[in-house]
């Protein structure tokens, strides 16, 4: 059923597109109520307009901070017209009903983007506007809410065609209104938390737009280089997720990331040796990669790294000599990691017409959580390699197989539709770069339901395996290992990554 608009409260920051709407409302006999600049705009068009101050008998105070926050305004918006008690109270206190509220919000995001001062930004935190929008949206059974200037054309077409609004239309506008206030509040909360919205050169591809919302300054300090791109940030995130698996200690771990997956990882007593052995994993894929290390880049390491084209290098610190060497190429992005930085503990991604949200996979298994399930037992060195390999498998796209030896990534199969394919890809790659797989270990992101993978691994020289297990389904793989002298341990925890 169509509801006519007999009275409307209009108070907007942006006036473009407003003129035809207020003229159409006036022609339909709507009583217009307004404040400040909007009221002046309506009156300049030669249209009658009731000042909200005349309704409330209170002027706008505190420099405009308080204008509409009054029972005579909110009572007329929130009254339940089907309830006699509500309507009796409106009559008692001489409060008019409002069939339409047109309110937009102060330009908070725009003020932040323009580099406004804290005082200017805080003044653009809308109070009354948000309250009016929420009130009208809540009472959409009786009140229509227009909360964004982008709705003006469709709203104008609606009232011109219908002379009012239907309940389904008001409900749809109410949903948009709550989305508007939710987005607005998120922007304000992010600003107070030190986060910001940063426009990127483009998205994943040049024809896509991209932005980053967050607080990069809490994770690293940018020393030099071009602006970080959308793809850079994805790879930086992948590198830091993996780097956090290796706390800074006696060994230094160097990581090379390409397209979100590790193509080189090694843990060694020095940064220089860790770099050399990480690069040896796959020097071809390392070209244009993202580099990260849990230590300081010194001059000797910088001279070695300087010869490779890379996009980003992250380290705990850089010596002055190292910076002098690496900064010779001004587009290189050099990032100094903040001590104890924290990544988001929540992972969000779009799916269908909504979002999937999950906790970050913070579980990492060590030797004490590895259960031997075969007669052969891993040696102490193999246990170290199995723990090392499992960390890599956790941070590699599924289906994945990771091959390691002496705390060095030899090769991995990533993002395959079967683990057999992933294993064969890893073995072929290790052989191509001249690695000896004899005595290497293998990690999988999930259990082996058939013995085919352990058979292939055995023939390649791999002697120890770690897999999420504990199921009767993997008994065939265990039986094969027992018959052929391979060691297998299970963790009971899988680490899928899509």
GROMACS .gro file of C-alpha atoms in nm:
model
  498
    1UNK     CA    1   0.000   0.000   0.000
    2UNK     CA    2   0.132   0.340  -0.100
    3UNK     CA    3   0.192   0.595   0.178
    4UNK     CA    4   0.177   0.963   0.093
    5UNK     CA    5   0.446   1.199   0.219
    6UNK     CA    6   0.265   1.469   0.413
    7UNK     CA    7   0.568   1.596   0.606
    8UNK     CA    8   0.942   1.570   0.548
    9UNK     CA    9   1.248   1.654   0.756
   10UNK     CA   10   1.537   1.746   0.525
   11UNK     CA   11   1.889   1.829   0.645
   12UNK     CA   12   2.173   1.747   0.405
   13UNK     CA   13   2.537   1.843   0.364
   14UNK     CA   14   2.537   1.802  -0.015
   15UNK     CA   15   2.269   2.002  -0.196
   16UNK     CA   16   2.336   1.886  -0.554
   17UNK     CA   17   2.033   1.697  -0.684
   18UNK     CA   18   1.811   1.825  -0.402
   19UNK     CA   19   1.620   2.096  -0.593
   20UNK     CA   20   1.393   1.872  -0.806
   21UNK     CA   21   1.309   1.660  -0.502
   22UNK     CA   22   1.194   1.946  -0.279
   23UNK     CA   23   0.999   2.098  -0.568
   24UNK     CA   24   0.825   1.766  -0.632
   25UNK     CA   25   0.744   1.730  -0.262
   26UNK     CA   26   0.607   2.084  -0.248
   27UNK     CA   27   0.385   2.020  -0.550
   28UNK     CA   28   0.245   1.715  -0.369
   29UNK     CA   29   0.154   1.927  -0.066
   30UNK     CA   30   0.432   1.808   0.163
   31UNK     CA   31   0.522   2.026   0.462
   32UNK     CA   32   0.898   2.074   0.462
   33UNK     CA   33   1.100   2.103   0.783
   34UNK     CA   34   1.468   2.187   0.779
   35UNK     CA   35   1.768   2.346   0.950
   36UNK     CA   36   2.053   2.583   0.873
   37UNK     CA   37   2.196   2.571   0.523
   38UNK     CA   38   1.938   2.328   0.388
   39UNK     CA   39   1.654   2.549   0.505
   40UNK     CA   40   1.820   2.851   0.341
   41UNK     CA   41   1.859   2.650   0.018
   42UNK     CA   42   1.489   2.555   0.014
   43UNK     CA   43   1.375   2.910   0.088
   44UNK     CA   44   1.598   3.046  -0.189
   45UNK     CA   45   1.394   2.832  -0.427
   46UNK     CA   46   1.086   3.024  -0.313
   47UNK     CA   47   0.942   2.729  -0.124
   48UNK     CA   48   0.795   2.746   0.228
   49UNK     CA   49   0.996   2.567   0.496
   50UNK     CA   50   0.941   2.529   0.870
   51UNK     CA   51   1.254   2.583   1.078
   52UNK     CA   52   1.323   2.296   1.317
   53UNK     CA   53   1.401   2.562   1.579
   54UNK     CA   54   1.038   2.680   1.554
   55UNK     CA   55   0.924   2.325   1.625
   56UNK     CA   56   1.156   2.257   1.917
   57UNK     CA   57   1.167   2.615   2.050
   58UNK     CA   58   1.544   2.568   2.088
   59UNK     CA   59   1.803   2.727   1.864
   60UNK     CA   60   2.094   2.546   1.705
   61UNK     CA   61   2.364   2.552   1.976
   62UNK     CA   62   2.731   2.473   2.031
   63UNK     CA   63   2.831   2.596   1.689
   64UNK     CA   64   2.582   2.367   1.516
   65UNK     CA   65   2.676   2.054   1.711
   66UNK     CA   66   2.319   2.030   1.848
   67UNK     CA   67   2.034   2.105   1.609
   68UNK     CA   68   1.787   1.818   1.577
   69UNK     CA   69   1.849   1.613   1.893
   70UNK     CA   70   1.511   1.683   2.052
   71UNK     CA   71   1.200   1.479   2.146
   72UNK     CA   72   0.982   1.689   1.916
   73UNK     CA   73   1.195   1.571   1.624
   74UNK     CA   74   1.257   1.211   1.721
   75UNK     CA   75   0.907   1.162   1.857
   76UNK     CA   76   0.764   1.248   1.516
   77UNK     CA   77   1.000   1.002   1.346
   78UNK     CA   78   0.970   0.708   1.587
   79UNK     CA   79   0.597   0.718   1.670
   80UNK     CA   80   0.417   0.388   1.605
   81UNK     CA   81   0.107   0.511   1.432
   82UNK     CA   82  -0.087   0.192   1.492
   83UNK     CA   83  -0.057   0.250   1.869
   84UNK     CA   84  -0.315   0.484   2.015
   85UNK     CA   85  -0.087   0.559   2.310
   86UNK     CA   86   0.191   0.687   2.082
   87UNK     CA   87  -0.046   0.906   1.883
   88UNK     CA   88  -0.202   1.044   2.202
   89UNK     CA   89   0.142   1.149   2.326
   90UNK     CA   90   0.218   1.322   1.997
   91UNK     CA   91  -0.108   1.517   2.030
   92UNK     CA   92  -0.039   1.600   2.395
   93UNK     CA   93   0.305   1.746   2.318
   94UNK     CA   94   0.212   1.892   1.977
   95UNK     CA   95   0.460   1.679   1.783
   96UNK     CA   96   0.407   1.637   1.408
   97UNK     CA   97   0.470   1.303   1.240
   98UNK     CA   98   0.738   1.274   0.974
   99UNK     CA   99   0.677   1.056   0.669
  100UNK     CA  100   1.020   1.124   0.518
  101UNK     CA  101   1.365   1.194   0.656
  102UNK     CA  102   1.633   1.305   0.410
  103UNK     CA  103   1.971   1.323   0.582
  104UNK     CA  104   2.325   1.261   0.466
  105UNK     CA  105   2.634   1.248   0.683
  106UNK     CA  106   2.920   1.489   0.729
  107UNK     CA  107   3.211   1.411   0.490
  108UNK     CA  108   3.433   1.232   0.741
  109UNK     CA  109   3.625   1.015   0.490
  110UNK     CA  110   3.677   1.309   0.258
  111UNK     CA  111   3.819   1.523   0.538
  112UNK     CA  112   4.060   1.245   0.635
  113UNK     CA  113   4.164   1.196   0.272
  114UNK     CA  114   4.228   1.568   0.232
  115UNK     CA  115   4.471   1.561   0.524
  116UNK     CA  116   4.251   1.748   0.770
  117UNK     CA  117   4.374   1.821   1.120
  118UNK     CA  118   4.248   1.616   1.413
  119UNK     CA  119   4.017   1.901   1.510
  120UNK     CA  120   3.874   1.925   1.156
  121UNK     CA  121   3.825   1.549   1.134
  122UNK     CA  122   3.653   1.526   1.471
  123UNK     CA  123   3.413   1.804   1.373
  124UNK     CA  124   3.310   1.591   1.077
  125UNK     CA  125   3.190   1.310   1.305
  126UNK     CA  126   2.814   1.333   1.256
  127UNK     CA  127   2.599   1.278   1.564
  128UNK     CA  128   2.252   1.405   1.483
  129UNK     CA  129   2.258   1.278   1.126
  130UNK     CA  130   2.338   0.922   1.230
  131UNK     CA  131   2.068   0.935   1.496
  132UNK     CA  132   1.807   1.063   1.250
  133UNK     CA  133   1.896   0.799   0.993
  134UNK     CA  134   1.879   0.514   1.244
  135UNK     CA  135   1.549   0.640   1.388
  136UNK     CA  136   1.381   0.668   1.048
  137UNK     CA  137   1.519   0.332   0.935
  138UNK     CA  138   1.399   0.167   1.255
  139UNK     CA  139   1.047   0.304   1.200
  140UNK     CA  140   1.042   0.233   0.826
  141UNK     CA  141   0.692   0.095   0.869
  142UNK     CA  142   0.580   0.458   0.872
  143UNK     CA  143   0.882   0.670   0.775
  144UNK     CA  144   1.087   0.672   0.455
  145UNK     CA  145   1.462   0.735   0.489
  146UNK     CA  146   1.691   0.874   0.217
  147UNK     CA  147   2.045   0.860   0.355
  148UNK     CA  148   2.275   0.918   0.059
  149UNK     CA  149   2.273   1.157  -0.236
  150UNK     CA  150   2.326   0.860  -0.468
  151UNK     CA  151   1.965   0.765  -0.389
  152UNK     CA  152   1.824   1.098  -0.507
  153UNK     CA  153   1.748   1.003  -0.870
  154UNK     CA  154   1.565   0.680  -0.784
  155UNK     CA  155   1.380   0.844  -0.495
  156UNK     CA  156   1.267   1.129  -0.720
  157UNK     CA  157   1.143   0.882  -0.980
  158UNK     CA  158   0.954   0.693  -0.707
  159UNK     CA  159   0.765   0.991  -0.569
  160UNK     CA  160   0.690   1.125  -0.915
  161UNK     CA  161   0.546   0.790  -1.021
  162UNK     CA  162   0.367   0.700  -0.696
  163UNK     CA  163   0.328   1.018  -0.494
  164UNK     CA  164   0.474   0.832  -0.197
  165UNK     CA  165   0.634   0.502  -0.099
  166UNK     CA  166   0.543   0.139  -0.040
  167UNK     CA  167   0.652  -0.063   0.263
  168UNK     CA  168   0.890  -0.282   0.059
  169UNK     CA  169   1.056   0.031  -0.080
  170UNK     CA  170   1.091   0.183   0.267
  171UNK     CA  171   1.237  -0.142   0.398
  172UNK     CA  172   1.494  -0.151   0.118
  173UNK     CA  173   1.592   0.210   0.191
  174UNK     CA  174   1.616   0.126   0.561
  175UNK     CA  175   1.860  -0.155   0.484
  176UNK     CA  176   2.074   0.084   0.281
  177UNK     CA  177   2.056   0.336   0.565
  178UNK     CA  178   2.194   0.092   0.820
  179UNK     CA  179   2.468  -0.002   0.575
  180UNK     CA  180   2.552   0.366   0.542
  181UNK     CA  181   2.579   0.425   0.918
  182UNK     CA  182   2.772   0.100   0.962
  183UNK     CA  183   3.027   0.201   0.698
  184UNK     CA  184   3.049   0.549   0.854
  185UNK     CA  185   3.112   0.410   1.202
  186UNK     CA  186   3.376   0.170   1.069
  187UNK     CA  187   3.560   0.462   0.911
  188UNK     CA  188   3.556   0.658   1.236
  189UNK     CA  189   3.668   0.358   1.443
  190UNK     CA  190   3.949   0.289   1.195
  191UNK     CA  191   4.071   0.650   1.215
  192UNK     CA  192   4.080   0.641   1.594
  193UNK     CA  193   4.272   0.312   1.576
  194UNK     CA  194   4.528   0.470   1.346
  195UNK     CA  195   4.398   0.288   1.040
  196UNK     CA  196   4.328   0.450   0.707
  197UNK     CA  197   4.202   0.383   0.359
  198UNK     CA  198   4.480   0.400   0.102
  199UNK     CA  199   4.417   0.409  -0.273
  200UNK     CA  200   4.643   0.171  -0.464
  201UNK     CA  201   4.772   0.210  -0.818
  202UNK     CA  202   4.526  -0.060  -0.921
  203UNK     CA  203   4.392  -0.392  -0.800
  204UNK     CA  204   4.511  -0.738  -0.889
  205UNK     CA  205   4.509  -0.630  -1.255
  206UNK     CA  206   4.544  -0.282  -1.410
  207UNK     CA  207   4.175  -0.268  -1.505
  208UNK     CA  208   4.067  -0.323  -1.142
  209UNK     CA  209   4.050  -0.061  -0.870
  210UNK     CA  210   4.223  -0.134  -0.541
  211UNK     CA  211   4.240   0.013  -0.191
  212UNK     CA  212   4.396  -0.095   0.138
  213UNK     CA  213   4.223  -0.031   0.469
  214UNK     CA  214   4.439  -0.073   0.776
  215UNK     CA  215   4.743   0.059   0.958
  216UNK     CA  216   5.061  -0.041   0.776
  217UNK     CA  217   5.262   0.185   1.006
  218UNK     CA  218   5.199  -0.057   1.293
  219UNK     CA  219   5.372  -0.336   1.099
  220UNK     CA  220   5.663  -0.170   0.922
  221UNK     CA  221   5.835   0.155   0.842
  222UNK     CA  222   5.882   0.222   0.475
  223UNK     CA  223   6.239   0.336   0.415
  224UNK     CA  224   6.226   0.390   0.042
  225UNK     CA  225   6.076   0.277  -0.287
  226UNK     CA  226   5.768   0.310  -0.503
  227UNK     CA  227   5.416   0.277  -0.367
  228UNK     CA  228   5.315  -0.070  -0.257
  229UNK     CA  229   5.072  -0.230  -0.500
  230UNK     CA  230   4.775  -0.459  -0.434
  231UNK     CA  231   4.982  -0.763  -0.537
  232UNK     CA  232   5.281  -0.641  -0.333
  233UNK     CA  233   5.062  -0.627  -0.023
  234UNK     CA  234   4.926  -0.978  -0.081
  235UNK     CA  235   5.281  -1.112  -0.110
  236UNK     CA  236   5.402  -0.909   0.188
  237UNK     CA  237   5.119  -1.060   0.392
  238UNK     CA  238   5.217  -1.412   0.280
  239UNK     CA  239   5.583  -1.345   0.363
  240UNK     CA  240   5.508  -1.212   0.711
  241UNK     CA  241   5.267  -1.495   0.792
  242UNK     CA  242   5.547  -1.739   0.713
  243UNK     CA  243   5.815  -1.530   0.883
  244UNK     CA  244   5.615  -1.536   1.207
  245UNK     CA  245   5.656  -1.914   1.207
  246UNK     CA  246   6.029  -1.852   1.267
  247UNK     CA  247   6.089  -1.632   1.572
  248UNK     CA  248   6.420  -1.448   1.570
  249UNK     CA  249   6.680  -1.654   1.753
  250UNK     CA  250   7.008  -1.831   1.692
  251UNK     CA  251   6.911  -1.915   1.334
  252UNK     CA  252   6.815  -1.652   1.078
  253UNK     CA  253   6.542  -1.747   0.832
  254UNK     CA  254   6.531  -1.591   0.487
  255UNK     CA  255   6.209  -1.618   0.285
  256UNK     CA  256   6.142  -1.550  -0.083
  257UNK     CA  257   5.776  -1.525  -0.186
  258UNK     CA  258   5.627  -1.532  -0.536
  259UNK     CA  259   5.252  -1.517  -0.595
  260UNK     CA  260   5.177  -1.583  -0.225
  261UNK     CA  261   5.386  -1.901  -0.208
  262UNK     CA  262   5.739  -1.956  -0.083
  263UNK     CA  263   5.989  -2.030  -0.362
  264UNK     CA  264   6.290  -2.010  -0.131
  265UNK     CA  265   6.334  -2.060   0.245
  266UNK     CA  266   6.638  -2.145   0.454
  267UNK     CA  267   6.735  -2.117   0.821
  268UNK     CA  268   7.106  -2.064   0.887
  269UNK     CA  269   7.335  -1.915   1.154
  270UNK     CA  270   7.387  -1.598   0.947
  271UNK     CA  271   7.164  -1.382   0.729
  272UNK     CA  272   7.412  -1.410   0.442
  273UNK     CA  273   7.410  -1.789   0.439
  274UNK     CA  274   7.034  -1.800   0.484
  275UNK     CA  275   7.000  -1.571   0.179
  276UNK     CA  276   7.231  -1.782  -0.038
  277UNK     CA  277   7.054  -2.106   0.047
  278UNK     CA  278   6.705  -1.955   0.013
  279UNK     CA  279   6.796  -1.820  -0.331
  280UNK     CA  280   6.938  -2.158  -0.435
  281UNK     CA  281   6.593  -2.315  -0.391
  282UNK     CA  282   6.463  -2.148  -0.706
  283UNK     CA  283   6.670  -1.857  -0.843
  284UNK     CA  284   6.437  -1.830  -1.144
  285UNK     CA  285   6.117  -1.767  -0.944
  286UNK     CA  286   6.304  -1.535  -0.705
  287UNK     CA  287   6.327  -1.273  -0.982
  288UNK     CA  288   6.077  -0.999  -0.894
  289UNK     CA  289   5.994  -1.163  -0.563
  290UNK     CA  290   5.923  -1.044  -0.209
  291UNK     CA  291   6.207  -1.099   0.039
  292UNK     CA  292   6.186  -1.118   0.418
  293UNK     CA  293   6.430  -1.207   0.696
  294UNK     CA  294   6.408  -1.218   1.075
  295UNK     CA  295   6.739  -1.037   1.124
  296UNK     CA  296   6.942  -0.736   1.019
  297UNK     CA  297   7.064  -0.686   0.664
  298UNK     CA  298   7.434  -0.604   0.686
  299UNK     CA  299   7.667  -0.477   0.414
  300UNK     CA  300   7.787  -0.822   0.307
  301UNK     CA  301   7.433  -0.953   0.271
  302UNK     CA  302   7.324  -0.636   0.092
  303UNK     CA  303   7.597  -0.675  -0.169
  304UNK     CA  304   7.476  -1.029  -0.247
  305UNK     CA  305   7.107  -0.933  -0.254
  306UNK     CA  306   7.175  -0.621  -0.463
  307UNK     CA  307   7.237  -0.832  -0.773
  308UNK     CA  308   6.880  -0.962  -0.783
  309UNK     CA  309   6.580  -0.771  -0.911
  310UNK     CA  310   6.318  -0.782  -0.635
  311UNK     CA  311   6.006  -0.585  -0.547
  312UNK     CA  312   6.021  -0.569  -0.166
  313UNK     CA  313   6.280  -0.647   0.103
  314UNK     CA  314   6.168  -0.666   0.467
  315UNK     CA  315   6.405  -0.704   0.759
  316UNK     CA  316   6.418  -0.631   1.129
  317UNK     CA  317   6.675  -0.362   1.050
  318UNK     CA  318   6.930  -0.245   0.794
  319UNK     CA  319   7.283  -0.134   0.867
  320UNK     CA  320   7.376   0.209   0.728
  321UNK     CA  321   7.616   0.043   0.483
  322UNK     CA  322   7.344  -0.195   0.366
  323UNK     CA  323   7.104   0.092   0.304
  324UNK     CA  324   7.366   0.276   0.101
  325UNK     CA  325   7.404  -0.030  -0.123
  326UNK     CA  326   7.038  -0.124  -0.160
  327UNK     CA  327   6.904   0.229  -0.206
  328UNK     CA  328   7.103   0.268  -0.527
  329UNK     CA  329   6.789   0.150  -0.705
  330UNK     CA  330   6.529   0.399  -0.589
  331UNK     CA  331   6.218   0.197  -0.686
  332UNK     CA  332   6.313  -0.087  -0.454
  333UNK     CA  333   6.077  -0.107  -0.159
  334UNK     CA  334   6.268  -0.144   0.168
  335UNK     CA  335   6.064  -0.206   0.482
  336UNK     CA  336   6.190  -0.212   0.840
  337UNK     CA  337   5.968  -0.439   1.049
  338UNK     CA  338   5.832  -0.309   1.379
  339UNK     CA  339   5.930  -0.518   1.683
  340UNK     CA  340   5.646  -0.748   1.787
  341UNK     CA  341   5.420  -0.651   1.496
  342UNK     CA  342   5.078  -0.817   1.486
  343UNK     CA  343   4.887  -0.932   1.180
  344UNK     CA  344   4.508  -0.933   1.175
  345UNK     CA  345   4.367  -1.225   1.371
  346UNK     CA  346   4.058  -1.238   1.151
  347UNK     CA  347   4.049  -1.343   0.787
  348UNK     CA  348   3.768  -1.208   0.569
  349UNK     CA  349   3.702  -1.286   0.207
  350UNK     CA  350   3.410  -1.234  -0.026
  351UNK     CA  351   3.197  -1.535  -0.116
  352UNK     CA  352   2.883  -1.531  -0.329
  353UNK     CA  353   2.693  -1.219  -0.219
  354UNK     CA  354   2.852  -1.198   0.127
  355UNK     CA  355   3.162  -1.272   0.329
  356UNK     CA  356   3.337  -1.566   0.488
  357UNK     CA  357   3.506  -1.487   0.820
  358UNK     CA  358   3.741  -1.710   1.016
  359UNK     CA  359   4.014  -1.694   1.277
  360UNK     CA  360   4.371  -1.687   1.151
  361UNK     CA  361   4.537  -2.031   1.158
  362UNK     CA  362   4.764  -1.969   1.458
  363UNK     CA  363   4.833  -2.335   1.531
  364UNK     CA  364   5.188  -2.459   1.468
  365UNK     CA  365   5.302  -2.808   1.562
  366UNK     CA  366   5.646  -2.884   1.705
  367UNK     CA  367   5.830  -3.209   1.766
  368UNK     CA  368   5.644  -3.276   2.090
  369UNK     CA  369   5.315  -3.283   1.896
  370UNK     CA  370   5.443  -3.521   1.627
  371UNK     CA  371   5.334  -3.879   1.689
  372UNK     CA  372   5.549  -4.151   1.528
  373UNK     CA  373   5.323  -4.413   1.367
  374UNK     CA  374   5.585  -4.632   1.200
  375UNK     CA  375   5.855  -4.873   1.318
  376UNK     CA  376   6.127  -4.646   1.180
  377UNK     CA  377   6.175  -4.328   1.382
  378UNK     CA  378   6.295  -3.993   1.247
  379UNK     CA  379   6.643  -3.889   1.360
  380UNK     CA  380   6.680  -3.566   1.564
  381UNK     CA  381   6.789  -3.385   1.245
  382UNK     CA  382   6.490  -3.522   1.056
  383UNK     CA  383   6.255  -3.407   1.332
  384UNK     CA  384   6.396  -3.056   1.287
  385UNK     CA  385   6.340  -3.080   0.912
  386UNK     CA  386   5.987  -3.216   0.958
  387UNK     CA  387   5.897  -2.925   1.185
  388UNK     CA  388   6.054  -2.684   0.934
  389UNK     CA  389   5.866  -2.843   0.642
  390UNK     CA  390   5.533  -2.843   0.826
  391UNK     CA  391   5.557  -2.468   0.883
  392UNK     CA  392   5.604  -2.418   0.511
  393UNK     CA  393   5.319  -2.652   0.419
  394UNK     CA  394   5.088  -2.461   0.652
  395UNK     CA  395   5.157  -2.136   0.463
  396UNK     CA  396   5.142  -2.282   0.110
  397UNK     CA  397   4.834  -2.303  -0.111
  398UNK     CA  398   4.654  -2.640  -0.100
  399UNK     CA  399   4.692  -2.904  -0.222
  400UNK     CA  400   5.058  -2.886  -0.130
  401UNK     CA  401   5.362  -3.103  -0.076
  402UNK     CA  402   5.682  -2.955   0.068
  403UNK     CA  403   6.026  -3.119   0.042
  404UNK     CA  404   6.301  -3.005   0.280
  405UNK     CA  405   6.648  -3.105   0.392
  406UNK     CA  406   6.885  -2.945   0.643
  407UNK     CA  407   6.631  -2.669   0.715
  408UNK     CA  408   6.617  -2.563   0.352
  409UNK     CA  409   6.322  -2.573   0.114
  410UNK     CA  410   6.418  -2.800  -0.176
  411UNK     CA  411   6.091  -2.769  -0.366
  412UNK     CA  412   5.717  -2.757  -0.322
  413UNK     CA  413   5.411  -2.846  -0.521
  414UNK     CA  414   5.150  -2.575  -0.472
  415UNK     CA  415   4.782  -2.529  -0.545
  416UNK     CA  416   4.734  -2.863  -0.718
  417UNK     CA  417   4.409  -3.054  -0.749
  418UNK     CA  418   4.573  -3.370  -0.611
  419UNK     CA  419   4.865  -3.435  -0.378
  420UNK     CA  420   5.010  -3.678  -0.631
  421UNK     CA  421   5.037  -3.391  -0.878
  422UNK     CA  422   5.180  -3.167  -0.606
  423UNK     CA  423   5.444  -3.426  -0.514
  424UNK     CA  424   5.544  -3.493  -0.873
  425UNK     CA  425   5.571  -3.119  -0.934
  426UNK     CA  426   5.795  -3.082  -0.627
  427UNK     CA  427   6.022  -3.376  -0.721
  428UNK     CA  428   6.062  -3.254  -1.079
  429UNK     CA  429   6.150  -2.906  -0.958
  430UNK     CA  430   6.401  -3.030  -0.700
  431UNK     CA  431   6.571  -3.241  -0.965
  432UNK     CA  432   6.574  -2.951  -1.210
  433UNK     CA  433   6.768  -2.735  -0.964
  434UNK     CA  434   7.010  -3.013  -0.880
  435UNK     CA  435   6.898  -3.105  -0.528
  436UNK     CA  436   6.971  -3.451  -0.390
  437UNK     CA  437   6.648  -3.580  -0.234
  438UNK     CA  438   6.818  -3.873  -0.062
  439UNK     CA  439   6.738  -3.833   0.308
  440UNK     CA  440   6.496  -3.542   0.251
  441UNK     CA  441   6.167  -3.510   0.436
  442UNK     CA  442   5.816  -3.448   0.304
  443UNK     CA  443   5.528  -3.252   0.459
  444UNK     CA  444   5.167  -3.251   0.346
  445UNK     CA  445   4.881  -3.017   0.437
  446UNK     CA  446   4.646  -3.316   0.484
  447UNK     CA  447   4.660  -3.692   0.527
  448UNK     CA  448   4.736  -3.942   0.250
  449UNK     CA  449   4.427  -4.161   0.192
  450UNK     CA  450   4.624  -4.388  -0.043
  451UNK     CA  451   4.987  -4.505  -0.040
  452UNK     CA  452   5.066  -4.358  -0.384
  453UNK     CA  453   5.236  -4.043  -0.247
  454UNK     CA  454   5.462  -4.227  -0.003
  455UNK     CA  455   5.553  -4.477  -0.279
  456UNK     CA  456   5.656  -4.194  -0.513
  457UNK     CA  457   5.843  -4.019  -0.229
  458UNK     CA  458   6.026  -4.340  -0.137
  459UNK     CA  459   6.147  -4.393  -0.493
  460UNK     CA  460   6.274  -4.031  -0.498
  461UNK     CA  461   6.487  -4.091  -0.186
  462UNK     CA  462   6.265  -3.926   0.076
  463UNK     CA  463   6.295  -4.105   0.410
  464UNK     CA  464   6.062  -3.925   0.654
  465UNK     CA  465   5.707  -3.792   0.622
  466UNK     CA  466   5.481  -3.573   0.833
  467UNK     CA  467   5.110  -3.559   0.770
  468UNK     CA  468   4.793  -3.475   0.958
  469UNK     CA  469   4.673  -3.822   1.047
  470UNK     CA  470   4.524  -4.033   1.318
  471UNK     CA  471   4.260  -4.179   1.085
  472UNK     CA  472   4.215  -4.539   0.977
  473UNK     CA  473   4.203  -4.401   0.624
  474UNK     CA  474   4.581  -4.347   0.619
  475UNK     CA  475   4.669  -4.700   0.734
  476UNK     CA  476   4.771  -4.805   0.383
  477UNK     CA  477   5.035  -4.530   0.376
  478UNK     CA  478   5.162  -4.634   0.719
  479UNK     CA  479   5.182  -4.997   0.608
  480UNK     CA  480   5.388  -4.900   0.304
  481UNK     CA  481   5.629  -4.698   0.521
  482UNK     CA  482   5.673  -4.991   0.759
  483UNK     CA  483   5.742  -5.229   0.473
  484UNK     CA  484   6.002  -4.998   0.318
  485UNK     CA  485   6.180  -4.849   0.618
  486UNK     CA  486   6.033  -4.499   0.594
  487UNK     CA  487   5.953  -4.293   0.903
  488UNK     CA  488   5.613  -4.127   0.935
  489UNK     CA  489   5.480  -3.896   1.203
  490UNK     CA  490   5.132  -3.748   1.232
  491UNK     CA  491   5.006  -3.432   1.398
  492UNK     CA  492   4.629  -3.471   1.398
  493UNK     CA  493   4.590  -3.113   1.266
  494UNK     CA  494   4.547  -3.025   0.903
  495UNK     CA  495   4.634  -2.688   0.747
  496UNK     CA  496   4.431  -2.626   0.433
  497UNK     CA  497   4.496  -2.291   0.266
  498UNK     CA  498   4.288  -2.166  -0.025
   0.00000   0.00000   0.00000
